[in-house]
Amino acid sequence: MSNQQKKNTFYGAAAFLAMTTIIVKVIGAIYKIPLTALLPDEAYADFNAAYNIYTFFLTISTAGLPVALSKTVSECNALGRQNQKAKVFQVAFFAFLFMGLFSFVCMSVFSPIVATYVLQNEKAVFAVLALSPAVLCTCLCSAFRGYAQGHMNMVPTGISQVIEALCKLFLGLALAFIILNSGIPDEDLKSRLSASGALLGVSIGSILSVVFLAINHIRTNKRDSKPSSDKADRSGQILSRLLKLAIPITLSSCTLSIVNLIDTGLVQSQLQSVFTAIQDGLTGINNSVLDIFPKAVEIFQGNLAAYQEALLTDPSTTLDPILDSARSLYGAYSKTMSIYNLPFNLMVPLTACIVPGVSACIARRDGLGAQRTTESAMRVSALIALPCGFGLFALGTPIIQLLTVGNVDESIAGPLLSILGIASLFVCIQVVASAILQANGIVNLPIITMVIGGVAKVIVSYTLVGNPKFMIFGAPIGTLTCFVVVSVLNLLIIKRMVPHPPRLTVVFFKPLIASLIMAAAAWGCQGLLAKVFHGSFLMNAVATAGGILAGVVVYVILIVALRVLSREDLEMMPKGDKIAKLLRIR
């Protein structure tokens, strides 16, 4: 195969995987946003807690080894070592099987311990159980995906991910809906089972995915098998080589998962400590943030009344005023997290382009080209992240009301989403800055900055969530603190260590001005329309949609008027040259 053919194969494979990744992210958003409207806050708290432990085990099991497998398989292909390639897959498959079984046992056999002591939410046990098959099957999927990617074949990976996403969307939502509308008399049990039903769709999708990948692997091997006389290395040597490649990648990938897992248990625990104090007669908390303490007292009193009523007919009731009150607040926070993650998901395709683009310039010793590519990437990310973040800040309450169809306490969830909107700006900056550092060969420092940010997040969350004046509002403040610290540190490292660093004023100034004016326009328009269109969910939705539309129109006009985009920026996009001609951008 010629170098040009190899290059075309690489970019074709990368483009296919990028396309399917975007599709999967879109399906994921379509899955989670209706789920926030469907599930009660308490059920969504169970859902999110279980998903965090699932993500942790999945990251530990599959972050580095698929990359190591694909790299090793690719090397074997290049050297024509077919027997070595087969042995590498065999060793890797059993390694994935072992890690998958370990994770499966932790999430199934020890699910009560995980839910009670790690997540600090014993009622999440059904949700954890529902996800346990998914972690095993996804580990096996990673073995087949890594092997296929080693052959530059991204099709099995892309198709299998879409299968998982579609099952999660249709089966997960359907099961949650069926359970919530079933005749189960115990409302608390029905709520907990609905979260499990939503997650069971994930497990079914992973089972179908591993079946598809196994069949594809067998067919491909039969078709492409070639006789070879090479002698394969010993299993221990192969495993050692794979782990040396996989462990550093795993460590860098699992940092955020560990922080999120710690944060999940910590927030639940600290909320329960405040509700315990309320049960013991805590009063006199004045000037709490957005009156969260009086609202928390009201939530607790409602749960206490429900518990006392249930106790009269069922002495063994599973209702728990303290735990259920904490689940209610954490569930409202979890629902806002689903929306807060959307800007980050939009960064995924962009960061996939940064590393090869900047790396190519560095390889050619084109410092100016590397700087231009970096600046363009950061400017495009700012053009996406800043309006999303400031838009969520300005319209946090009406957006959460619209997306959850009112199935959340908007007086709590609205301000939570507004704080997280600002945090999402720094999440996007951190992601892009990390990609720039990686493209310049600086791979360890982003891990250190994430650890520093994670420690800051845990300290702030522990301090504020346990304070009756802040309670659940301490959680998004902790998240904001984390990513401000990481973003600032990463940008400082870029400034000091990258040979031709981007000019941050050039990158951020005009998008920042446009986004602030856009947010003000959206907020003002929504406020005016809300005075005219009010009284029902539909009327409120019209006012919110009008505010968003006004913000979009103002933002597009400002982007063109301020000439924020350069021709280089547009050339990074599909049909960018035609857009540049249309807008007369040189």
Coordinates of C-alpha atoms in Angstrom, one line a residue:
M1 CA 0.0 0.0 0.0
S2 CA 1.4 3.4 -0.9
N3 CA 1.9 6.2 1.6
Q4 CA -1.0 8.2 0.0
Q5 CA -3.3 5.2 0.2
K6 CA -2.3 4.7 3.9
K7 CA -3.0 8.4 4.5
N8 CA -6.4 8.2 2.8
T9 CA -7.2 5.1 4.8
F10 CA -6.2 6.8 8.1
Y11 CA -8.3 9.9 7.5
G12 CA -11.2 7.9 6.1
A13 CA -11.2 5.7 9.3
A14 CA -10.8 8.8 11.5
A15 CA -13.7 10.6 9.7
F16 CA -16.0 7.5 10.0
L17 CA -15.3 7.2 13.8
A18 CA -15.7 10.9 14.3
M19 CA -19.1 10.8 12.5
T20 CA -20.3 7.8 14.5
T21 CA -19.0 9.4 17.7
I22 CA -21.1 12.5 17.0
I23 CA -24.2 10.3 16.3
V24 CA -23.7 8.4 19.6
K25 CA -23.3 11.7 21.5
V26 CA -26.5 13.1 20.0
I27 CA -28.4 9.9 20.8
G28 CA -27.0 10.0 24.3
A29 CA -28.4 13.6 24.7
I30 CA -31.7 12.5 23.3
Y31 CA -31.8 9.7 25.9
K32 CA -30.8 11.7 29.0
I33 CA -32.8 14.8 28.4
P34 CA -36.3 13.1 28.2
L35 CA -35.2 10.9 31.1
T36 CA -34.9 14.1 33.3
A37 CA -38.5 14.8 32.5
L38 CA -39.6 11.2 33.0
L39 CA -37.9 10.2 36.3
P40 CA -38.6 11.7 39.7
D41 CA -35.6 13.5 41.3
E42 CA -35.0 10.6 43.7
A43 CA -34.9 8.1 40.9
Y44 CA -32.6 10.3 38.8
A45 CA -30.3 10.5 41.8
D46 CA -30.1 6.6 41.8
F47 CA -29.6 6.6 38.0
N48 CA -26.7 9.1 38.1
A49 CA -25.0 7.5 41.1
A50 CA -25.0 4.1 39.4
Y51 CA -23.8 5.6 36.1
N52 CA -20.8 7.1 37.9
I53 CA -19.7 3.8 39.4
Y54 CA -20.2 2.1 36.0
T55 CA -18.1 4.8 34.3
F56 CA -15.4 4.3 36.9
F57 CA -15.1 0.6 36.4
L58 CA -15.3 1.0 32.6
T59 CA -12.5 3.6 32.6
I60 CA -10.3 1.4 34.7
S61 CA -11.0 -1.6 32.5
T62 CA -11.1 -0.2 29.0
A63 CA -9.3 3.2 28.9
G64 CA -5.8 2.0 28.0
L65 CA -5.9 -1.6 26.9
P66 CA -7.8 -1.1 23.6
V67 CA -5.2 1.5 22.5
A68 CA -2.4 -0.8 23.5
L69 CA -4.1 -3.7 21.7
S70 CA -4.7 -1.8 18.5
K71 CA -1.1 -0.5 18.4
T72 CA 0.3 -3.9 18.9
V73 CA -1.9 -5.5 16.3
S74 CA -1.0 -2.8 13.9
E75 CA 2.7 -3.5 14.5
C76 CA 2.2 -7.2 13.9
N77 CA 0.4 -6.5 10.6
A78 CA 3.3 -4.3 9.5
L79 CA 5.8 -7.0 10.2
G80 CA 3.6 -9.8 8.8
R81 CA 3.5 -11.7 12.1
Q82 CA 0.1 -13.4 11.9
N83 CA 0.7 -15.9 14.7
Q84 CA 1.9 -13.2 17.0
K85 CA -1.2 -11.1 16.1
A86 CA -3.5 -14.0 17.0
K87 CA -1.6 -14.6 20.3
V88 CA -1.8 -10.9 21.2
F89 CA -5.6 -10.9 20.7
Q90 CA -6.0 -14.1 22.8
V91 CA -4.0 -12.6 25.7
A92 CA -5.8 -9.3 25.5
F93 CA -9.2 -11.0 25.3
F94 CA -8.6 -12.9 28.5
A95 CA -7.3 -9.8 30.2
F96 CA -10.5 -7.9 29.2
L97 CA -12.5 -10.9 30.4
F98 CA -10.8 -10.9 33.8
M99 CA -11.3 -7.2 34.3
G100 CA -14.9 -7.4 33.1
L101 CA -15.7 -10.3 35.5
F102 CA -14.0 -8.4 38.4
S103 CA -16.1 -5.3 37.6
F104 CA -19.2 -7.4 37.2
V105 CA -18.8 -9.1 40.5
C106 CA -18.2 -5.7 42.3
M107 CA -21.4 -4.3 40.8
S108 CA -23.5 -7.4 41.2
V109 CA -22.5 -9.5 44.2
F110 CA -21.2 -6.5 46.2
S111 CA -23.9 -4.1 44.9
P112 CA -25.3 -3.4 48.4
I113 CA -21.9 -2.5 49.7
V114 CA -21.1 -0.3 46.7
A115 CA -24.4 1.5 46.9
T116 CA -24.3 2.0 50.7
Y117 CA -20.7 2.8 51.3
V118 CA -19.3 4.1 48.0
L119 CA -22.3 6.0 46.7
Q120 CA -23.7 6.7 50.1
N121 CA -27.2 5.8 48.7
E122 CA -28.4 2.3 49.6
K123 CA -31.5 2.8 47.4
A124 CA -29.3 2.9 44.3
V125 CA -28.6 -0.9 44.6
F126 CA -31.1 -1.9 41.9
A127 CA -29.6 0.7 39.5
V128 CA -26.1 -0.7 40.2
L129 CA -27.3 -4.2 39.6
A130 CA -29.0 -3.2 36.3
L131 CA -25.7 -1.9 35.0
S132 CA -23.5 -4.9 36.1
P133 CA -23.9 -6.9 32.8
A134 CA -23.0 -3.8 30.8
V135 CA -19.6 -3.4 32.4
L136 CA -18.7 -7.1 31.5
C137 CA -20.0 -6.9 28.0
T138 CA -18.4 -3.6 27.2
C139 CA -15.0 -5.0 28.3
L140 CA -15.4 -7.8 25.8
C141 CA -16.5 -5.3 23.2
S142 CA -13.3 -3.3 23.8
A143 CA -11.2 -6.4 22.9
F144 CA -12.9 -6.8 19.5
R145 CA -12.9 -3.0 18.9
G146 CA -9.2 -2.7 19.7
Y147 CA -8.4 -5.6 17.4
A148 CA -10.4 -4.1 14.5
Q149 CA -8.9 -0.7 15.0
G150 CA -5.4 -2.2 14.8
H151 CA -6.4 -3.1 11.2
M152 CA -7.6 0.5 10.6
N153 CA -11.1 -0.8 10.5
M154 CA -13.4 1.6 12.5
V155 CA -16.7 0.2 11.1
P156 CA -17.2 -2.5 13.8
T157 CA -16.5 0.1 16.5
G158 CA -18.8 2.7 15.1
I159 CA -21.7 0.3 14.4
S160 CA -21.5 -1.4 17.8
Q161 CA -21.5 2.0 19.5
V162 CA -24.6 3.0 17.6
I163 CA -26.3 -0.3 18.5
E164 CA -25.6 0.4 22.2
A165 CA -26.8 4.0 22.0
L166 CA -30.1 3.1 20.2
C167 CA -30.9 0.3 22.6
K168 CA -30.2 2.7 25.5
L169 CA -32.5 5.3 23.9
F170 CA -35.5 3.1 22.9
L171 CA -35.4 0.2 25.4
G172 CA -34.2 2.3 28.4
L173 CA -36.8 5.0 28.0
A174 CA -39.5 2.4 27.3
L175 CA -38.7 0.3 30.3
A176 CA -38.6 3.4 32.6
F177 CA -41.9 4.6 31.2
I178 CA -43.6 1.2 31.6
I179 CA -42.4 0.8 35.2
L180 CA -43.5 4.3 36.2
N181 CA -47.0 3.6 34.7
S182 CA -47.3 0.1 36.2
G183 CA -49.5 -1.0 39.0
I184 CA -46.7 -1.3 41.6
P185 CA -48.4 0.0 44.8
D186 CA -45.2 1.1 46.6
E187 CA -44.3 4.4 45.0
D188 CA -40.8 4.4 46.5
L189 CA -40.1 0.9 45.0
K190 CA -41.6 2.0 41.6
S191 CA -39.3 5.0 41.6
R192 CA -36.2 3.0 42.2
L193 CA -37.1 0.3 39.7
S194 CA -37.8 3.0 37.0
A195 CA -34.1 4.1 37.3
S196 CA -33.1 0.5 37.0
G197 CA -35.3 0.1 33.9
A198 CA -33.6 3.1 32.2
L199 CA -30.2 1.5 32.9
L200 CA -31.2 -2.0 31.8
G201 CA -31.4 -0.6 28.3
V202 CA -27.7 0.1 28.5
S203 CA -27.0 -3.5 29.5
I204 CA -29.2 -4.9 26.7
G205 CA -27.4 -2.7 24.2
S206 CA -24.0 -3.9 25.4
I207 CA -25.1 -7.5 25.1
L208 CA -26.3 -7.0 21.5
S209 CA -23.1 -5.1 20.7
V210 CA -20.8 -7.9 21.9
V211 CA -22.8 -10.4 19.9
F212 CA -22.4 -8.3 16.8
L213 CA -18.7 -7.7 17.3
A214 CA -18.0 -11.4 18.0
I215 CA -19.8 -12.5 14.8
N216 CA -18.0 -9.8 12.8
H217 CA -14.6 -10.9 14.3
I218 CA -15.1 -14.6 13.4
R219 CA -16.2 -13.7 9.8
T220 CA -13.4 -11.3 9.3
N221 CA -10.8 -13.8 10.6
K222 CA -12.0 -16.6 8.4
R223 CA -11.9 -14.3 5.3
D224 CA -8.6 -12.6 6.0
S225 CA -6.6 -15.5 7.6
K226 CA -3.2 -16.0 6.1
P227 CA -0.6 -18.8 6.7
S228 CA 2.4 -17.6 8.7
S229 CA 5.5 -19.3 10.1
D230 CA 6.4 -16.7 12.7
K231 CA 6.8 -17.8 16.3
A232 CA 4.6 -16.0 18.8
D233 CA 6.0 -14.6 22.0
R234 CA 5.1 -16.1 25.4
S235 CA 1.8 -14.9 26.9
G236 CA 3.6 -13.3 29.9
Q237 CA 5.8 -11.2 27.6
I238 CA 2.8 -10.1 25.5
L239 CA 0.7 -9.2 28.6
S240 CA 3.7 -7.2 30.1
R241 CA 4.1 -5.3 26.9
L242 CA 0.4 -4.5 26.7
L243 CA 0.2 -3.3 30.3
K244 CA 3.3 -1.0 29.8
L245 CA 1.4 0.7 27.1
A246 CA -2.0 0.6 28.8
I247 CA -1.3 1.7 32.4
P248 CA -0.2 5.3 31.7
I249 CA -3.2 5.9 29.4
T250 CA -5.5 4.4 32.0
L251 CA -4.1 6.6 34.8
S252 CA -4.5 9.7 32.7
S253 CA -8.1 8.8 31.8
C254 CA -9.4 7.6 35.2
T255 CA -8.5 10.8 37.1
L256 CA -11.8 12.6 36.3
S257 CA -13.8 9.3 36.9
I258 CA -12.3 8.9 40.3
V259 CA -13.0 12.5 41.2
N260 CA -16.6 12.2 40.1
L261 CA -17.1 9.0 42.0
I262 CA -15.7 10.6 45.2
D263 CA -17.8 13.6 44.6
T264 CA -21.0 11.5 44.3
G265 CA -20.5 9.8 47.6
L266 CA -19.3 13.0 49.3
V267 CA -22.3 15.1 48.2
Q268 CA -24.8 12.5 49.2
S269 CA -23.0 12.0 52.6
Q270 CA -22.8 15.8 53.3
L271 CA -26.4 16.4 52.4
Q272 CA -27.5 13.6 54.7
S273 CA -25.5 15.1 57.5
V274 CA -27.3 18.4 57.1
F275 CA -30.7 16.7 57.0
T276 CA -29.8 14.7 60.1
A277 CA -29.1 18.1 61.8
I278 CA -32.5 19.3 60.6
Q279 CA -34.1 16.2 62.1
D280 CA -32.4 17.0 65.4
G281 CA -33.9 20.5 65.4
L282 CA -31.4 22.7 63.5
T283 CA -33.0 26.1 62.9
G284 CA -32.0 29.7 62.7
I285 CA -30.1 29.5 59.5
N286 CA -30.4 33.0 58.0
N287 CA -29.3 34.3 54.6
S288 CA -28.8 30.8 53.0
V289 CA -27.9 30.9 49.3
L290 CA -31.2 31.3 47.3
D291 CA -33.1 30.3 50.5
I292 CA -31.9 26.7 50.1
F293 CA -32.2 26.0 53.9
P294 CA -35.9 26.8 54.2
K295 CA -36.5 24.7 51.0
A296 CA -34.5 21.8 52.5
V297 CA -36.6 22.0 55.6
E298 CA -39.8 21.9 53.6
I299 CA -38.5 18.8 51.6
F300 CA -37.6 17.0 54.8
Q301 CA -40.9 17.7 56.4
G302 CA -42.7 16.4 53.4
N303 CA -40.6 13.2 53.4
L304 CA -41.1 12.8 57.2
A305 CA -44.8 13.1 56.9
A306 CA -44.8 10.4 54.1
Y307 CA -42.7 8.2 56.3
Q308 CA -44.9 8.6 59.4
E309 CA -48.0 7.9 57.3
A310 CA -46.5 4.8 55.7
L311 CA -45.4 3.5 59.1
L312 CA -49.0 3.3 60.3
T313 CA -49.8 0.6 57.7
D314 CA -46.3 -0.9 57.0
P315 CA -43.8 -1.0 59.9
S316 CA -41.1 -2.3 57.5
T317 CA -41.5 0.6 55.0
T318 CA -38.3 1.5 53.0
L319 CA -39.0 5.2 53.2
D320 CA -36.2 7.1 54.9
P321 CA -36.8 10.9 55.4
I322 CA -33.0 11.7 55.6
L323 CA -31.9 9.6 52.7
D324 CA -34.9 10.5 50.5
S325 CA -34.4 14.2 51.1
A326 CA -30.8 13.9 50.1
R327 CA -31.7 11.9 47.0
S328 CA -34.2 14.6 46.1
L329 CA -31.6 17.4 46.1
Y330 CA -29.0 15.3 44.5
G331 CA -31.5 14.2 41.8
A332 CA -32.2 17.8 40.9
Y333 CA -28.5 18.4 40.6
S334 CA -28.0 15.3 38.5
K335 CA -30.7 16.5 36.0
T336 CA -28.8 19.7 35.4
M337 CA -25.6 17.8 34.9
S338 CA -27.1 16.1 31.8
I339 CA -27.6 19.5 30.2
Y340 CA -24.3 20.9 31.4
N341 CA -22.4 18.1 29.6
L342 CA -23.8 19.1 26.1
P343 CA -21.1 21.8 25.3
F344 CA -18.4 19.3 26.3
N345 CA -19.8 16.7 23.9
L346 CA -19.5 19.3 21.1
M347 CA -15.8 19.6 21.8
V348 CA -15.1 15.9 21.1
P349 CA -14.9 16.1 17.3
L350 CA -12.9 19.3 17.5
T351 CA -10.2 17.9 19.8
A352 CA -9.9 14.9 17.5
C353 CA -8.7 17.3 14.8
I354 CA -6.4 19.3 17.0
V355 CA -3.8 16.6 17.8
P356 CA -3.1 15.5 14.2
G357 CA -3.3 19.1 12.8
V358 CA -0.8 20.6 15.3
S359 CA 1.4 17.5 15.3
A360 CA 1.7 17.7 11.5
C361 CA 2.9 21.3 11.7
I362 CA 5.4 20.5 14.4
A363 CA 6.7 17.6 12.3
R364 CA 7.3 20.1 9.4
R365 CA 8.9 22.5 11.8
D366 CA 6.2 25.0 10.8
G367 CA 5.9 27.0 14.1
L368 CA 3.7 29.7 12.5
G369 CA 1.4 27.0 11.1
A370 CA 1.1 25.3 14.5
Q371 CA 0.3 28.6 16.1
R372 CA -2.4 29.4 13.5
T373 CA -3.9 25.9 13.8
T374 CA -3.9 26.2 17.6
E375 CA -5.5 29.6 17.6
S376 CA -8.2 28.6 15.1
A377 CA -9.0 25.5 17.2
M378 CA -9.3 27.6 20.4
R379 CA -11.3 30.3 18.6
V380 CA -13.8 27.7 17.2
S381 CA -14.1 26.1 20.6
A382 CA -14.7 29.5 22.2
L383 CA -17.3 30.3 19.5
I384 CA -19.2 27.1 20.6
A385 CA -18.5 27.0 24.3
L386 CA -19.0 30.7 25.3
P387 CA -22.5 31.1 23.9
C388 CA -23.6 27.7 25.3
G389 CA -22.2 28.6 28.8
F390 CA -23.5 32.1 29.0
G391 CA -26.8 31.0 27.5
L392 CA -27.2 28.4 30.2
F393 CA -26.3 31.0 32.8
A394 CA -28.8 33.5 31.6
L395 CA -31.7 31.1 31.0
G396 CA -30.9 28.3 33.5
T397 CA -34.4 28.3 35.1
P398 CA -36.5 28.4 31.9
I399 CA -34.3 25.9 30.1
I400 CA -34.5 23.3 33.0
Q401 CA -38.2 23.9 33.2
L402 CA -38.6 23.3 29.5
L403 CA -36.4 20.2 29.2
T404 CA -37.8 18.5 32.3
V405 CA -41.4 19.4 31.4
G406 CA -41.6 20.9 34.9
N407 CA -40.6 17.6 36.6
V408 CA -38.1 19.3 38.9
D409 CA -38.1 22.1 41.5
E410 CA -37.0 24.9 39.2
S411 CA -36.2 27.2 42.1
I412 CA -33.4 24.8 43.0
A413 CA -32.4 23.3 39.6
G414 CA -32.5 26.6 37.7
P415 CA -29.7 28.3 39.7
L416 CA -27.8 25.0 39.7
L417 CA -27.8 25.0 35.9
S418 CA -26.8 28.6 35.8
I419 CA -23.7 27.9 37.9
L420 CA -22.9 24.9 35.8
G421 CA -23.3 26.9 32.6
I422 CA -20.3 29.0 33.6
A423 CA -18.5 25.8 34.7
S424 CA -19.1 24.3 31.2
L425 CA -17.0 27.2 29.7
F426 CA -14.0 26.1 31.6
V427 CA -14.6 22.4 30.9
C428 CA -14.4 23.1 27.2
I429 CA -11.3 25.3 27.6
Q430 CA -9.7 22.6 29.7
V431 CA -10.4 19.9 27.1
V432 CA -9.1 21.9 24.2
A433 CA -6.0 23.1 26.2
S434 CA -5.2 19.5 27.1
A435 CA -5.4 18.4 23.4
I436 CA -3.0 21.2 22.5
L437 CA -0.6 20.1 25.2
Q438 CA -0.8 16.5 24.0
A439 CA -0.2 17.6 20.4
N440 CA 3.0 19.3 21.6
G441 CA 4.2 16.1 23.4
I442 CA 3.3 17.4 26.9
V443 CA 1.3 14.5 28.1
N444 CA 1.9 14.2 31.9
L445 CA 1.3 17.8 33.1
P446 CA -2.5 17.7 32.1
I447 CA -2.8 14.7 34.4
I448 CA -1.2 16.6 37.3
T449 CA -3.4 19.7 36.7
M450 CA -6.5 17.5 36.7
V451 CA -5.5 15.9 40.0
I452 CA -5.0 19.4 41.5
G453 CA -8.4 20.5 40.2
G454 CA -10.0 17.3 41.5
V455 CA -8.6 17.9 45.0
A456 CA -9.9 21.5 44.9
K457 CA -13.3 20.2 43.8
V458 CA -13.5 17.7 46.7
I459 CA -12.4 20.3 49.3
V460 CA -14.9 22.9 48.1
S461 CA -17.7 20.4 47.8
Y462 CA -17.1 18.9 51.2
T463 CA -16.9 22.3 52.8
L464 CA -19.9 23.9 51.1
V465 CA -22.4 21.0 50.7
G466 CA -22.0 20.3 54.4
N467 CA -22.8 23.9 55.2
P468 CA -26.6 24.5 55.7
K469 CA -26.3 27.9 54.0
F470 CA -25.1 26.3 50.7
M471 CA -26.1 22.6 50.7
I472 CA -26.6 21.3 47.1
F473 CA -25.4 24.7 45.6
G474 CA -21.9 23.7 46.9
A475 CA -21.7 20.9 44.4
P476 CA -21.7 23.0 41.2
I477 CA -19.4 25.6 42.9
G478 CA -17.0 22.7 43.5
T479 CA -17.3 21.7 39.8
L480 CA -16.7 25.3 38.7
T481 CA -13.7 25.6 41.0
C482 CA -12.2 22.4 39.6
F483 CA -12.3 23.4 36.0
V484 CA -11.3 27.0 36.6
V485 CA -8.1 25.7 38.3
V486 CA -7.4 23.2 35.6
S487 CA -8.1 25.6 32.7
V488 CA -5.9 28.3 34.1
L489 CA -3.0 25.9 34.9
N490 CA -3.2 24.4 31.4
L491 CA -3.2 27.8 29.7
L492 CA -0.2 28.9 31.8
I493 CA 1.6 25.7 30.8
I494 CA 0.8 26.4 27.1
K495 CA 2.1 30.0 27.5
R496 CA 5.3 28.8 29.1
M497 CA 6.1 25.5 27.4
V498 CA 4.6 25.6 23.9
P499 CA 7.1 27.1 21.4
H500 CA 4.5 29.2 19.5
P501 CA 1.6 29.7 22.0
P502 CA -1.7 31.0 20.8
R503 CA -2.5 34.7 21.5
L504 CA -5.3 34.3 24.1
T505 CA -6.6 37.9 23.7
V506 CA -7.0 37.3 20.0
V507 CA -8.7 34.0 20.6
F508 CA -11.2 35.0 23.4
F509 CA -11.9 38.7 23.3
K510 CA -14.4 39.0 20.4
P511 CA -16.2 35.7 21.1
L512 CA -16.5 36.8 24.8
I513 CA -18.0 40.2 23.8
A514 CA -20.4 38.5 21.4
S515 CA -21.5 35.9 23.9
L516 CA -22.1 38.4 26.7
I517 CA -24.3 40.6 24.5
M518 CA -26.1 37.4 23.2
A519 CA -26.8 36.3 26.8
A520 CA -28.2 39.7 27.7
A521 CA -30.4 39.7 24.6
A522 CA -31.7 36.2 25.3
W523 CA -32.4 37.0 29.0
G524 CA -34.2 40.2 28.2
C525 CA -36.3 38.7 25.3
Q526 CA -37.3 35.7 27.4
G527 CA -38.2 38.0 30.3
L528 CA -40.4 40.2 28.1
L529 CA -42.1 37.3 26.4
A530 CA -42.7 35.6 29.8
K531 CA -44.8 38.6 30.8
V532 CA -47.0 38.0 27.7
F533 CA -46.9 34.2 27.4
H534 CA -47.4 32.7 30.8
G535 CA -49.9 30.6 32.7
S536 CA -49.1 27.2 31.2
F537 CA -46.2 25.0 30.3
L538 CA -46.8 25.6 26.6
M539 CA -46.8 29.4 27.0
N540 CA -43.6 29.3 29.1
A541 CA -42.0 27.1 26.4
V542 CA -42.8 29.7 23.8
A543 CA -41.2 32.4 25.9
T544 CA -38.1 30.3 26.4
A545 CA -37.8 29.3 22.7
G546 CA -38.2 33.0 21.8
G547 CA -35.4 34.0 24.1
I548 CA -33.1 31.3 22.7
L549 CA -34.0 32.3 19.1
A550 CA -33.3 36.0 19.9
G551 CA -29.9 35.0 21.4
V552 CA -29.0 32.9 18.3
V553 CA -29.9 35.7 15.9
V554 CA -28.0 38.4 17.8
Y555 CA -25.0 36.1 18.2
V556 CA -24.8 35.3 14.4
I557 CA -25.1 39.0 13.6
L558 CA -22.3 39.9 16.0
I559 CA -20.0 37.1 14.8
V560 CA -20.3 38.4 11.2
A561 CA -20.2 42.1 12.2
L562 CA -17.1 41.7 14.5
R563 CA -15.4 39.4 11.9
V564 CA -14.6 36.9 14.6
L565 CA -14.0 34.0 12.2
S566 CA -11.0 34.0 9.9
R567 CA -10.7 32.0 6.7
E568 CA -8.4 29.5 8.5
D569 CA -11.1 28.9 11.1
L570 CA -13.7 28.2 8.4
E571 CA -11.4 25.9 6.5
M572 CA -11.5 23.6 9.5
M573 CA -15.2 23.1 8.9
P574 CA -17.1 21.2 6.1
K575 CA -17.7 23.5 3.1
G576 CA -15.8 26.2 5.0
D577 CA -14.4 27.8 1.8
K578 CA -17.9 28.3 0.4
I579 CA -19.0 29.8 3.7
A580 CA -16.0 32.2 3.7
K581 CA -16.9 33.3 0.1
L582 CA -20.6 33.8 1.2
L583 CA -19.6 35.9 4.2
R584 CA -16.8 37.7 2.2
I585 CA -14.2 36.6 4.8
R586 CA -10.6 36.8 3.5

